[in-house]
Coordinates of C-alpha atoms in Angstrom, one line a residue:
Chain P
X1 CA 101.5 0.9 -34.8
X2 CA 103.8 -0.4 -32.3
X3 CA 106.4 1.8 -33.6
X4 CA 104.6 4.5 -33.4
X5 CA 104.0 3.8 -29.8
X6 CA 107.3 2.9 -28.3
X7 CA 108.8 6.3 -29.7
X8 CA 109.8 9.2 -28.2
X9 CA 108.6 12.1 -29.2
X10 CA 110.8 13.2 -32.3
X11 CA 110.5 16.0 -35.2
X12 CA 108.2 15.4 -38.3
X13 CA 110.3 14.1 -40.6
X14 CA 111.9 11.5 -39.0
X15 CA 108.6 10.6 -36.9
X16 CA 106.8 10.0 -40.3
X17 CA 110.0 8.2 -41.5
X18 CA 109.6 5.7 -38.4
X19 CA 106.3 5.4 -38.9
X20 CA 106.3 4.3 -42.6
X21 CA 104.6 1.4 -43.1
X22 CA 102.6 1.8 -40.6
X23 CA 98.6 1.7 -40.6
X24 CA 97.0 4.9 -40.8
X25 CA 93.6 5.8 -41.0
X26 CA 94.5 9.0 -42.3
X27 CA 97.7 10.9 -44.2
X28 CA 98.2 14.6 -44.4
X29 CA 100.8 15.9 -46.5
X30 CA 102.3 19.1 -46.6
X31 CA 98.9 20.8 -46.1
X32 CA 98.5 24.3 -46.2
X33 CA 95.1 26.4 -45.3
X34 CA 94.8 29.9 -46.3
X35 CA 91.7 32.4 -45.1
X36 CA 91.9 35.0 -47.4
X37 CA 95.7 34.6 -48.5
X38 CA 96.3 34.6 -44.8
X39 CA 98.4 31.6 -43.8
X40 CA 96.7 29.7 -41.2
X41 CA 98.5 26.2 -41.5
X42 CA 101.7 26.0 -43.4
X43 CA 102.9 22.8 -45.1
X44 CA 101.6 20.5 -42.5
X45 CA 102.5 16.7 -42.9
X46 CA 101.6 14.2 -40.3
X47 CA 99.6 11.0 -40.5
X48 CA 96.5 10.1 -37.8
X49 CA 97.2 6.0 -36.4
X50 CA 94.4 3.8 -36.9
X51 CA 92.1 3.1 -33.7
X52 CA 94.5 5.5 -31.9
X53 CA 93.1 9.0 -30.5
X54 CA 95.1 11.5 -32.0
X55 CA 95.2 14.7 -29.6
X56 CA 95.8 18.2 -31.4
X57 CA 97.2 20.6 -28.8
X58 CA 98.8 24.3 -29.5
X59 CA 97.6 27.7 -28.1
X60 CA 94.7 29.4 -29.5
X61 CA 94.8 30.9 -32.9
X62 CA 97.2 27.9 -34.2
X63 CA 95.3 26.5 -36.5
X64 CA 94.1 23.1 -34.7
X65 CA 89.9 23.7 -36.0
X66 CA 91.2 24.5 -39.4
X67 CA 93.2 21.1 -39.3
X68 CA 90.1 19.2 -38.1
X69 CA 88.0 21.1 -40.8
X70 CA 90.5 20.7 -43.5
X71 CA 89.8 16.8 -43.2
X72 CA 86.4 16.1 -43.9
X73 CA 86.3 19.1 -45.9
X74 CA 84.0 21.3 -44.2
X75 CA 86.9 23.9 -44.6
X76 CA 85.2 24.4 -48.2
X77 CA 82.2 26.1 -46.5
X78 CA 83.8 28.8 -45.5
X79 CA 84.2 31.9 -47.6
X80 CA 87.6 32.8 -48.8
X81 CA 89.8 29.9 -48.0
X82 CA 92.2 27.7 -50.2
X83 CA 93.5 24.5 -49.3
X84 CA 97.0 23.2 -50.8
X85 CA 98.2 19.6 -50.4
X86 CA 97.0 16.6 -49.8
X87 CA 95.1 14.5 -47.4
X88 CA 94.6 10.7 -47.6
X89 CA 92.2 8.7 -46.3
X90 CA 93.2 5.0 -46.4
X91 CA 95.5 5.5 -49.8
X92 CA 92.9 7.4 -51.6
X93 CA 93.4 11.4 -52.2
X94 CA 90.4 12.6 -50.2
X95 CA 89.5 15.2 -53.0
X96 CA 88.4 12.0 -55.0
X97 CA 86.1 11.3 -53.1
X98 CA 82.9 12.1 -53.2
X99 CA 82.0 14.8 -50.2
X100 CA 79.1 13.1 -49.0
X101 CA 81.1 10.1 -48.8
X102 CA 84.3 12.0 -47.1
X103 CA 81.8 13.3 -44.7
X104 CA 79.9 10.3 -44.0
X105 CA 83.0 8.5 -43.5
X106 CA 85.1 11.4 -41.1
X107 CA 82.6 12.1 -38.4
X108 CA 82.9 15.5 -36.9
X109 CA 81.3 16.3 -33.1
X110 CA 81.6 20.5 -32.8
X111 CA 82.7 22.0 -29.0
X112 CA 79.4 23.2 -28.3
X113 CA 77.0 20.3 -27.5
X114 CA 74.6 20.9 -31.0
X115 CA 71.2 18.1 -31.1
X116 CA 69.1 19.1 -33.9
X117 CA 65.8 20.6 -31.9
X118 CA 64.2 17.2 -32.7
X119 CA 63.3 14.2 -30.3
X120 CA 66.4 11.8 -29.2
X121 CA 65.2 9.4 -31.8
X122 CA 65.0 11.4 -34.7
X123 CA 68.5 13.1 -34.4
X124 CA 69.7 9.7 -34.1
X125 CA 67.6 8.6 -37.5
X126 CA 68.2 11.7 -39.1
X127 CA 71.4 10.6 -40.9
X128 CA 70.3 7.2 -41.5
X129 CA 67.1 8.2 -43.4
X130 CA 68.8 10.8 -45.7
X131 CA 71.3 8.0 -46.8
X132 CA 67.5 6.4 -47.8
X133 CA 67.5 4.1 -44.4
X134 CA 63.7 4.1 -43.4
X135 CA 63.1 0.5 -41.9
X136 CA 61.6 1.2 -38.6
X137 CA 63.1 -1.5 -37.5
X138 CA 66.6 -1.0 -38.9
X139 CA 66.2 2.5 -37.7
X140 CA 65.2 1.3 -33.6
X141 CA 68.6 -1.1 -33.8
X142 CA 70.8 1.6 -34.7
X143 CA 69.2 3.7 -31.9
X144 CA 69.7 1.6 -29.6
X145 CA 73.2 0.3 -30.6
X146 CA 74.4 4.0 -31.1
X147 CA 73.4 5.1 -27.6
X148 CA 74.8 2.1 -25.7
X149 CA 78.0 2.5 -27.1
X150 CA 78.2 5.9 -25.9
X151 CA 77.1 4.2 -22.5
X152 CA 73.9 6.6 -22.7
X153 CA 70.7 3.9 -23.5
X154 CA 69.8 2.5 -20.1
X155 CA 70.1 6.7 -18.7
X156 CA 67.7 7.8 -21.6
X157 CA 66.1 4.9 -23.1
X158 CA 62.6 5.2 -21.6
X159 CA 63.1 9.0 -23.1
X160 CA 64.1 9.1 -27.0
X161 CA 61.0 11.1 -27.4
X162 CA 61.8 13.7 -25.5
X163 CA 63.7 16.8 -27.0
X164 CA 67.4 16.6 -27.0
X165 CA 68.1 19.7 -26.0
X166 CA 66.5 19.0 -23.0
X167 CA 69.1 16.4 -21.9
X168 CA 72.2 17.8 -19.4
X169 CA 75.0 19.3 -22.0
X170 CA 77.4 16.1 -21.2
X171 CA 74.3 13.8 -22.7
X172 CA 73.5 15.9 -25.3
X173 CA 77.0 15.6 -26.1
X174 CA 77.2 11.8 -25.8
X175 CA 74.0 12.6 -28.7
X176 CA 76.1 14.3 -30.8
X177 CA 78.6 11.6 -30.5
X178 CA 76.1 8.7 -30.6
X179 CA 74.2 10.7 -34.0
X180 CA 77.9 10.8 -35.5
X181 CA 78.6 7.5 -35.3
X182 CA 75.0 6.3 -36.8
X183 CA 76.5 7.0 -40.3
X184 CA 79.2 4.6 -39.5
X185 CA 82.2 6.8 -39.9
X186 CA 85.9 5.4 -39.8
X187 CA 87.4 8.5 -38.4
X188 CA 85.7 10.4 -35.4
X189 CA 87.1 14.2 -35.0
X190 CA 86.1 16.2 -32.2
X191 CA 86.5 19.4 -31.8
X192 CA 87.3 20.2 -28.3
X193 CA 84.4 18.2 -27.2
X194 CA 84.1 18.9 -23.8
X195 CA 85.4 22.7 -23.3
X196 CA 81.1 23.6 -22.2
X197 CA 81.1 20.3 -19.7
X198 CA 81.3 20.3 -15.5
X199 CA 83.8 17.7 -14.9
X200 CA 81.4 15.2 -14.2
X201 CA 80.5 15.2 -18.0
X202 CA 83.7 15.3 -19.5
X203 CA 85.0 12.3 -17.2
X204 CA 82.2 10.1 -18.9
X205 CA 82.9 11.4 -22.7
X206 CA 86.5 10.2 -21.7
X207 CA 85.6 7.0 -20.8
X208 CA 83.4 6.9 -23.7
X209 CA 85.6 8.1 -26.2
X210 CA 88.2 5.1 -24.1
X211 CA 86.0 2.7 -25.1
X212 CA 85.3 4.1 -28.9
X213 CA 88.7 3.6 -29.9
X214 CA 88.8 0.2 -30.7
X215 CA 85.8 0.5 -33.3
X216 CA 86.7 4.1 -34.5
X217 CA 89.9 6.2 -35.4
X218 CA 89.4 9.2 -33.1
X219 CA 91.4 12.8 -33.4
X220 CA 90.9 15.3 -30.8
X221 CA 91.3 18.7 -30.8
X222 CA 92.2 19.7 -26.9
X223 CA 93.2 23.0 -25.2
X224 CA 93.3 20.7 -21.5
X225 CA 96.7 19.0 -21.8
X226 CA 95.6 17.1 -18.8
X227 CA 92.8 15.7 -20.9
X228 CA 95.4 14.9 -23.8
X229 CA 97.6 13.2 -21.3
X230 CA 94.7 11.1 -20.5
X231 CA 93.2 10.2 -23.8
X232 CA 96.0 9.9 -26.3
X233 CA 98.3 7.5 -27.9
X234 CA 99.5 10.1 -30.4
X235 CA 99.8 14.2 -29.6
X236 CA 100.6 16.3 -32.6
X237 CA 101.7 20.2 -31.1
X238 CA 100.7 23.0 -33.6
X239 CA 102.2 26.6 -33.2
X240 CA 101.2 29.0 -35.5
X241 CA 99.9 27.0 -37.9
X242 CA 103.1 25.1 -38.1
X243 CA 103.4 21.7 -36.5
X244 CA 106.3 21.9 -33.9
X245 CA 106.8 18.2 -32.8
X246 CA 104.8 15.0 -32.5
X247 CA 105.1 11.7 -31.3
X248 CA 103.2 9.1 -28.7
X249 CA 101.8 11.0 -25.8
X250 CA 103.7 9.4 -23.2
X251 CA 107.5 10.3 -24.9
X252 CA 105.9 13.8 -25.9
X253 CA 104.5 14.6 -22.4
X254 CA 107.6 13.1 -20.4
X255 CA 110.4 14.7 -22.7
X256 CA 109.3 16.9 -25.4
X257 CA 112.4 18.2 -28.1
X258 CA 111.5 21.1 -29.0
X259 CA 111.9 24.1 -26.9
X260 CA 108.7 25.6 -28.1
X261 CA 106.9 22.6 -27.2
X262 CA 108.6 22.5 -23.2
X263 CA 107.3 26.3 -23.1
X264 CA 104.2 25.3 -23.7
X265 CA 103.5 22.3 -21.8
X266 CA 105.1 24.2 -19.0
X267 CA 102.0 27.0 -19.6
X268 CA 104.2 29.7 -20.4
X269 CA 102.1 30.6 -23.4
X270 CA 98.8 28.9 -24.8
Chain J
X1 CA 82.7 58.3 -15.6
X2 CA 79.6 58.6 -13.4
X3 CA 77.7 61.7 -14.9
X4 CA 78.3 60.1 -18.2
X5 CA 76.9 57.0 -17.3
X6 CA 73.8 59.1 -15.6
X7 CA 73.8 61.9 -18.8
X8 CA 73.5 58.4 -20.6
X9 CA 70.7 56.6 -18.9
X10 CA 68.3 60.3 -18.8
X11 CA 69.2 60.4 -22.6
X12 CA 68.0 57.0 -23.1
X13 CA 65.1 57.4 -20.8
X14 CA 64.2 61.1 -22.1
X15 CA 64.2 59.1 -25.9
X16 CA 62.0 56.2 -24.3
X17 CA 59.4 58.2 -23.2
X18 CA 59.0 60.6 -26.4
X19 CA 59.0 58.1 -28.8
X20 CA 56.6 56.2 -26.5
X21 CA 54.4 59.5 -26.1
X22 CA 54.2 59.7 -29.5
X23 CA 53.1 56.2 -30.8
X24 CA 50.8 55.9 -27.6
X25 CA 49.2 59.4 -28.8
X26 CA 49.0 58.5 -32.3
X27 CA 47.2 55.6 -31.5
X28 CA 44.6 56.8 -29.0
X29 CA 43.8 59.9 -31.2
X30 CA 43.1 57.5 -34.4
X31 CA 41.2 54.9 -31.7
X32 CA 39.4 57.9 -30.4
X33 CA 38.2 59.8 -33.3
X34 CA 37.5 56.5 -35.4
X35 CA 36.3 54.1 -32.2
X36 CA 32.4 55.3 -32.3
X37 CA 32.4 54.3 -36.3
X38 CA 33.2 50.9 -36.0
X39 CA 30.2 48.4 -36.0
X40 CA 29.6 45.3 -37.2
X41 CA 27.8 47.1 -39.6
X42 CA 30.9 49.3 -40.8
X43 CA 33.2 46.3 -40.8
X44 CA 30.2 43.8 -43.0
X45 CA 29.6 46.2 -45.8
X46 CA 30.1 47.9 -48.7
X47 CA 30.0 51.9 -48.4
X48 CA 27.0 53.6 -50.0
X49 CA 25.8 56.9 -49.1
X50 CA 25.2 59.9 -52.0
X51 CA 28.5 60.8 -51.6
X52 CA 29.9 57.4 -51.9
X53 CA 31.4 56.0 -48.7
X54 CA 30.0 58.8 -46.3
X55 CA 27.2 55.7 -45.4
X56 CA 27.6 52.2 -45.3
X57 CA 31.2 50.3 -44.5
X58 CA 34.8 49.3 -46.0
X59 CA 33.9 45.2 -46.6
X60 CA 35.5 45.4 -49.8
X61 CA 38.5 47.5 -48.8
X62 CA 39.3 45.3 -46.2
X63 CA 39.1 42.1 -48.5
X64 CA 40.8 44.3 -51.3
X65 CA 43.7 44.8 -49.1
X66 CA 44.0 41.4 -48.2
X67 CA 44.1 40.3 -51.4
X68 CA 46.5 42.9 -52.1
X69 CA 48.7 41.9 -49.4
X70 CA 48.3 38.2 -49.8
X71 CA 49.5 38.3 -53.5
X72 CA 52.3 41.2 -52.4
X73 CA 53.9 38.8 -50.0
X74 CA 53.7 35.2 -51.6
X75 CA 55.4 37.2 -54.6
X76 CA 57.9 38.7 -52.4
X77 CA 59.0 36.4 -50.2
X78 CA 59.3 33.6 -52.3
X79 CA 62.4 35.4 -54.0
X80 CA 63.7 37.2 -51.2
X81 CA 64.3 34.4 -49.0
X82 CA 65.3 32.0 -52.0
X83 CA 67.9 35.1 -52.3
X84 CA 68.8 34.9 -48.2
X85 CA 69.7 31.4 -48.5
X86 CA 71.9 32.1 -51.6
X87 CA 73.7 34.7 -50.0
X88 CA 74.2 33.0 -47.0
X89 CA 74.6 28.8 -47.9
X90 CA 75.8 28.9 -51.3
X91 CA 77.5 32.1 -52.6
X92 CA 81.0 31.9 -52.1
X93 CA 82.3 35.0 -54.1
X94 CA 82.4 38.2 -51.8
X95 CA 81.9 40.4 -55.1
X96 CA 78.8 38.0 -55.9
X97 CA 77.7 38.9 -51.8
X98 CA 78.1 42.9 -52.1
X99 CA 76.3 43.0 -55.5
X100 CA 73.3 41.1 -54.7
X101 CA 73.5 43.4 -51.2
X102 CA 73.5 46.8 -53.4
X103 CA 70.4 45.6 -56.0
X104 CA 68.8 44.9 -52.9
X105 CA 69.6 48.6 -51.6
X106 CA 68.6 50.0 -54.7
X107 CA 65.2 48.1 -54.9
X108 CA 65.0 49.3 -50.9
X109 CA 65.7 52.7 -52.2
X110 CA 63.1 53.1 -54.9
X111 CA 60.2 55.7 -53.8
X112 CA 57.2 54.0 -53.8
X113 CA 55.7 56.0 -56.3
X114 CA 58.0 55.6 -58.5
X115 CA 57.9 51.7 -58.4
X116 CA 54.0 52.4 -59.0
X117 CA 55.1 54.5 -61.9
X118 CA 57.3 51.5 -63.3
X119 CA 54.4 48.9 -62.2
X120 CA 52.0 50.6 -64.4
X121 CA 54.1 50.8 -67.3
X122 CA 55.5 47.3 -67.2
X123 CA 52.8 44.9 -66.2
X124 CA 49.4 47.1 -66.7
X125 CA 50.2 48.6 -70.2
X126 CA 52.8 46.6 -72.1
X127 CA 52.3 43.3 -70.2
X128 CA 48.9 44.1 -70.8
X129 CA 47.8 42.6 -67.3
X130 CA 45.4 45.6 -66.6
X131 CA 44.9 47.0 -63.5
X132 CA 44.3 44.4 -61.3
X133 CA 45.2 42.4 -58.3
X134 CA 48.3 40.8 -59.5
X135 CA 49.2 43.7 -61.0
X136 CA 49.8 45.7 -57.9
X137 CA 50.5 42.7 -56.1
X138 CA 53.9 42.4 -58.3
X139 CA 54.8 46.0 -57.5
X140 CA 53.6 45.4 -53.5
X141 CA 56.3 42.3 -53.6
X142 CA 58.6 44.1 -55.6
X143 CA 58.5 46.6 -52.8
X144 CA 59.1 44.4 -50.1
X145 CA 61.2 42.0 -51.2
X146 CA 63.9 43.7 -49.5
X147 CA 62.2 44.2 -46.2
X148 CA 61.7 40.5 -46.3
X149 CA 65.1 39.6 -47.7
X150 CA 67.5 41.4 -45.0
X151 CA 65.0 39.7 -41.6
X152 CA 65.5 36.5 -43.4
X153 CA 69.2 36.6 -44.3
X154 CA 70.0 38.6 -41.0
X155 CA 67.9 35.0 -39.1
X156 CA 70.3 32.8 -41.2
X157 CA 73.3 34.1 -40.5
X158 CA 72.1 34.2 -36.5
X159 CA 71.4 30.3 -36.4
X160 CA 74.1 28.7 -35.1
X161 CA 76.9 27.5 -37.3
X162 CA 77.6 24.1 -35.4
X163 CA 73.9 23.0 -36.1
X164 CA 74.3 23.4 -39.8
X165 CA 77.6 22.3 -39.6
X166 CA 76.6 19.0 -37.8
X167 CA 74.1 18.2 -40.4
X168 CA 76.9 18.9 -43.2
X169 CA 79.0 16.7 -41.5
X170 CA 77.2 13.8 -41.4
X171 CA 76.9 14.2 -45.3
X172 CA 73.9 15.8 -45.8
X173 CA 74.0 17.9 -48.3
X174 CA 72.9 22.0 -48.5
X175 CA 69.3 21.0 -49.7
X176 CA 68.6 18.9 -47.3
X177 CA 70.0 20.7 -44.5
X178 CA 68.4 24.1 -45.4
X179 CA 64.7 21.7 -45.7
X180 CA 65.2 19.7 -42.3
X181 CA 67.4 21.9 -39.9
X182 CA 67.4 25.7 -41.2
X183 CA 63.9 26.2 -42.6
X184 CA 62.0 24.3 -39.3
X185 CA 64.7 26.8 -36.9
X186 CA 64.0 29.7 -38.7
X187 CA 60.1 29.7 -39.2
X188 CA 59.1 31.7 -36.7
X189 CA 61.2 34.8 -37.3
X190 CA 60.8 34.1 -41.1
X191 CA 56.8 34.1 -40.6
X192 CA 57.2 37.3 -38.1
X193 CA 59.0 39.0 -41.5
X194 CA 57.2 37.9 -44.0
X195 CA 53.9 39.5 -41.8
X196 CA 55.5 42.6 -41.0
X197 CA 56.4 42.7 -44.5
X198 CA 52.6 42.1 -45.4
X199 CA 51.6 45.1 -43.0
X200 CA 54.1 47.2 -45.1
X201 CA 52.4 46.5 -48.3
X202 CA 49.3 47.2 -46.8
X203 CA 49.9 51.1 -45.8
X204 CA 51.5 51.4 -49.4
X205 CA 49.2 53.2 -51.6
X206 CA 51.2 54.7 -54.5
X207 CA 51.7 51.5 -56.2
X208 CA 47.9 50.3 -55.7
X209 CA 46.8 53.4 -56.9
X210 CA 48.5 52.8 -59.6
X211 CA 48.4 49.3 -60.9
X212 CA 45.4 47.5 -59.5
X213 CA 43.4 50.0 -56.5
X214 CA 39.8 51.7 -57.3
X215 CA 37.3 53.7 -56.4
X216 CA 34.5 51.7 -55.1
X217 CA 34.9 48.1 -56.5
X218 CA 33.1 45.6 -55.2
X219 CA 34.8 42.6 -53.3
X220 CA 37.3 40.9 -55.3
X221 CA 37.5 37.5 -56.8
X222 CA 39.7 36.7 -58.8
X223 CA 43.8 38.4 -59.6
X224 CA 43.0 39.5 -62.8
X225 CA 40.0 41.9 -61.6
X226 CA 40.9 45.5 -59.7
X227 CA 40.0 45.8 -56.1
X228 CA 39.4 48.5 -53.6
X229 CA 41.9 49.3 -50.7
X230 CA 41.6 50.4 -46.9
X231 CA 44.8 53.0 -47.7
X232 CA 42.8 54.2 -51.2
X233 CA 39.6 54.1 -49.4
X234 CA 40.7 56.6 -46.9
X235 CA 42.9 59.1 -49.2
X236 CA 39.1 59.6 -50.7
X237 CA 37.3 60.1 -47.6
X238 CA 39.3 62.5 -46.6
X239 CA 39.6 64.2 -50.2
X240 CA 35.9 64.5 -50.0
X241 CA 36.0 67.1 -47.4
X242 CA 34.6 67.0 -43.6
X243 CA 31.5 64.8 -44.9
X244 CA 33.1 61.3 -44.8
X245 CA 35.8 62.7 -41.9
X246 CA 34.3 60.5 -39.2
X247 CA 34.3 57.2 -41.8
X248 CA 37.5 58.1 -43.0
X249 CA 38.8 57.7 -38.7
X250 CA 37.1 54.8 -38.9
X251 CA 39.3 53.2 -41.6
X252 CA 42.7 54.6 -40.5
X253 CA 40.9 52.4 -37.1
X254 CA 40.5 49.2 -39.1
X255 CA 44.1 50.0 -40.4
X256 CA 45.9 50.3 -37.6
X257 CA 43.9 47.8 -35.7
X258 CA 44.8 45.1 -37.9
X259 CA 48.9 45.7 -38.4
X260 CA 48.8 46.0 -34.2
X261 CA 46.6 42.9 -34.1
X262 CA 49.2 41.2 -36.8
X263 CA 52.6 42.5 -35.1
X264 CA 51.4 41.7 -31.8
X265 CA 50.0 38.1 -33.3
X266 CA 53.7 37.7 -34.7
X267 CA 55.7 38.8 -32.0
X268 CA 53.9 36.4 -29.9
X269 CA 54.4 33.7 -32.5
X270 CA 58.3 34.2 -33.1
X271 CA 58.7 34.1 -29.2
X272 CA 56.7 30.6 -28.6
X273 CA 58.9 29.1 -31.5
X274 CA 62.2 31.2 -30.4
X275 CA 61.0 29.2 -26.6
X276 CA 60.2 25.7 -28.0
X277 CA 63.7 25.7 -30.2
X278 CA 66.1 26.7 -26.7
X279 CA 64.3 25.0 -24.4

């Protein structure tokens, strides 16, 4: 991890070469994602640090979702697509394991703040009871527990009957974070998580997602560099479905390589 | 730019008001001319009179068609919104997708006489079910199965993607996803089809005629038994001649008073749930 960390920002091969041996929640190798035999990433190979937040940054239409989707599968539910490589999650392919499992294990929060139309509570138990969880009080800990670590149980605690759609978008947010971690996932991915939040909103999912990272692996898909500046230890740049340059944040930010990366950062395109 | 806007907004307007006129007409002539037969008495029992039906009321044409319709729907929408959720959770080949879409069509397409036609063939004579409620029921689901099938897939593929997505990626699987998230989002609109569907079957009197709707029965009780139906009911009062002309307003009333009633019962319905799910 240190490694990792006291790098510059180099290109992929040799980054993945310094990082060997390293401990990584998750490996991708040479992963390709086609929507009907159109190319949307292209031999993509990269590996996600553990209890590190891993920012994915590019310009629109680069592929960044379809990388998130690709690893906890959801990718599959779309119509038309093929997947080629691999992905790892510890050392184990993650096409061996069962889906449920993959997804129960890679969390996923979507960009638009999504509560099922149920009280606070019962989005929160939902997951737990499917996976056969219906101790009341087994249930009323993980409530609890779930919200405070997203810092939202003393703001909302007198209220988990209440609808969650009737919360402010940054809580019902911090729901959707709090109801993804109730299945005790490894990996968090988010998926631009706060591109619908006032600034208000997305300053407290920063500090939350801060404090998450020393339970959780988190990766981050961002269009606000600023925010990636912020949150990440690692930033992977994605251009056309092609990943340009990677690296810690801080050496990618202060001297990127690769031209196309420089262009970017600079706002010339994205 | 400006006198096409305008040209625009009087077309618009002009088609507003005429198709307005027209329902608004339609219903205040059939209100009008059939308003002074309704009592309780019309509504409470069963016609009589020397030439039937010219006395007495429509009881068991009104229960006939709610049997008629009952049976038509629970036998149509069962398939046609198993067949929504296929199409839209589960089938994953686009071939698969545009097949199901044209047997739908098809089924859509199908003059309703002709699917009495096939009705009576099939389940009255070499099924040997008779003519009878389920009889015609089949044929009233058969009919709108389609009508049901394209609200309900078109309300699936309108619910957000994120919400099923969030369920799926916490690990639940389709099942469970389309029981706890899709099914309780959807009800209202899926209730508000399934009802309009229902008034559909209702007004549809080839297939009764057909396969299950008679002169004069008495109020049914039981599927296998044939029934009498407000649509049947009237095409005699009116075949009759000026005689039963009055009853036979009456009826077209009871008609069009209770798909109004059940549309405006629905919309109300799918709006509270529509409310209660974005609030």
């Amino acid at each position: 991890m240190e490694t990792i960390m006291n790098t510059e920002s180099i290109g992929t091969e040799e980054y993945v070469a310094r990082s060997a041996g390293t401990e990584a929640a998750m490996r991708v190798r040479e992963l390709s994602v086609s929507y009907d035999n159109k190319e949307t990433l292209h031999k993509i190979t990269t590996e996600f640090p553990k209890h590190c937040i891993t920012s994915i940054i590019g310009p629109s239409g680069c592929g960044k979702t379809t990388m998130l989707l690709s690893l906890n599968d959801l990718i599959r539910e779309i119509q038309g697509v093929k997947v080629e490589g691999e992905i790892l999650l510890g050392d184990k392919r993650t096409d061996a394991i069962p889906q449920e499992e993959l997804r129960r294990r890679v969390g996923l929060v979507f960009q638009t703040p999504m509560p099922f139309p149920f009280s606070v509570y019962k989005n929160l138990t939902y997951a737990p009871r499917y996976y056969g969880n219906h101790n009341k009080k087994d249930l009323d800990r993980i409530v609890k527990e779930k919200l405070a670590l997203v810092g939202l149980y003393d703001e909302i605690k007198t209220d988990l009957n209440k609808s969650a759609l009737k919360f402010s978008g940054g809580q019902q947010q911090r729901i959707c974070i709090a109801r993804a971690l109730t299945v005790e996932p490894d990996i968090l991915l988010l998926d631009e998580p706060c591109s619908a939040l006032d600034v208000r909103s997305i300053s407290v999912i920063e500090e939350t997602l801060l404090r998450l990272k020393s339970q959780y692996t988190i990766i981050i898909v961002t269009h606000n560099i600023a925010q990636a500046r912020r949150l990440s230890d690692k930033v992977i740049f994605l251009k056309d479905g092609r990943l340009i340059e990677e690296g810690d944040a801080a050496g990618l930010f202060r001297e990127p390589k690769e031209a196309e990366t420089r262009e970017f950062l600079r706002g010339i395109y994205g | 730019m400006h006198i096409r806007g305008l040209f625009t907004k009087i077309w618009a307007y002009t088609g507003i008001i005429v198709v307005s006129v027209v329902i608004v007409f339609l219903f205040a002539f059939v209100f009008w001319k059939g308003g002074s037969t309704i009592t309780w008495e019309f509504l409470s029992t069963p016609p009589a009179g020397l030439v039937l039906g010219s006395e007495g009321g429509i009881l068991p044409a009104i229960t006939g068609s709610l049997a008629f319709t009952l049976t038509a729907i629970v036998i149509g929408a069962v398939p046609a919104i198993s067949t929504a959720l296929y199409l839209v959770f589960f089938c994953k080949s686009r071939r698969m997708e545009s097949m199901i879409h044209l047997v739908i069509q098809c089924i859509a397409g199908i003059p309703s006489i002709v699917l009495g036609l096939f009705s009576y063939s099939l389940f009255v004579r070499d099924l040997n079910f008779g003519r009878c409620i389920l009889s015609s029921g089949i044929a009233l689901g058969i009919m709108v199965l389609p009508f049901i099938e394209v609200r309900a897939e078109k309300t699936f593929r309108e619910l957000n993607p994120a919400m099923i997505q969030s369920a799926y990626a916490l690990g639940c699987n389709k099942t469970h996803t389309i029981l706890t998230v899709v099914l309780p989002a959807c009800r209202g609109e899926l209730f508000s089809g399934i009802i309009l569907g229902g008034c559909y079957a209702m007004g549809a009197t080839a297939p009764m005629i057909f396969t299950g709707a008679v002169a004069f029965a008495s109020n049914p009780t039981s599927l296998f038994e044939p029934a009498m139906a407000l649509p049947l009911h009237l095409y005699l009062l009116v075949a009759q001649g000026h005689t039963s002309l009055d009853m036979a307003y009456g009826t077209a009333f009871v008609m069009m008073a209770v798909i109004l009633i059940s549309n405006v019962l629905v919309t109300m319905y799918a709006r509270r749930r529509q409310r209660e799910w974005k609030q």
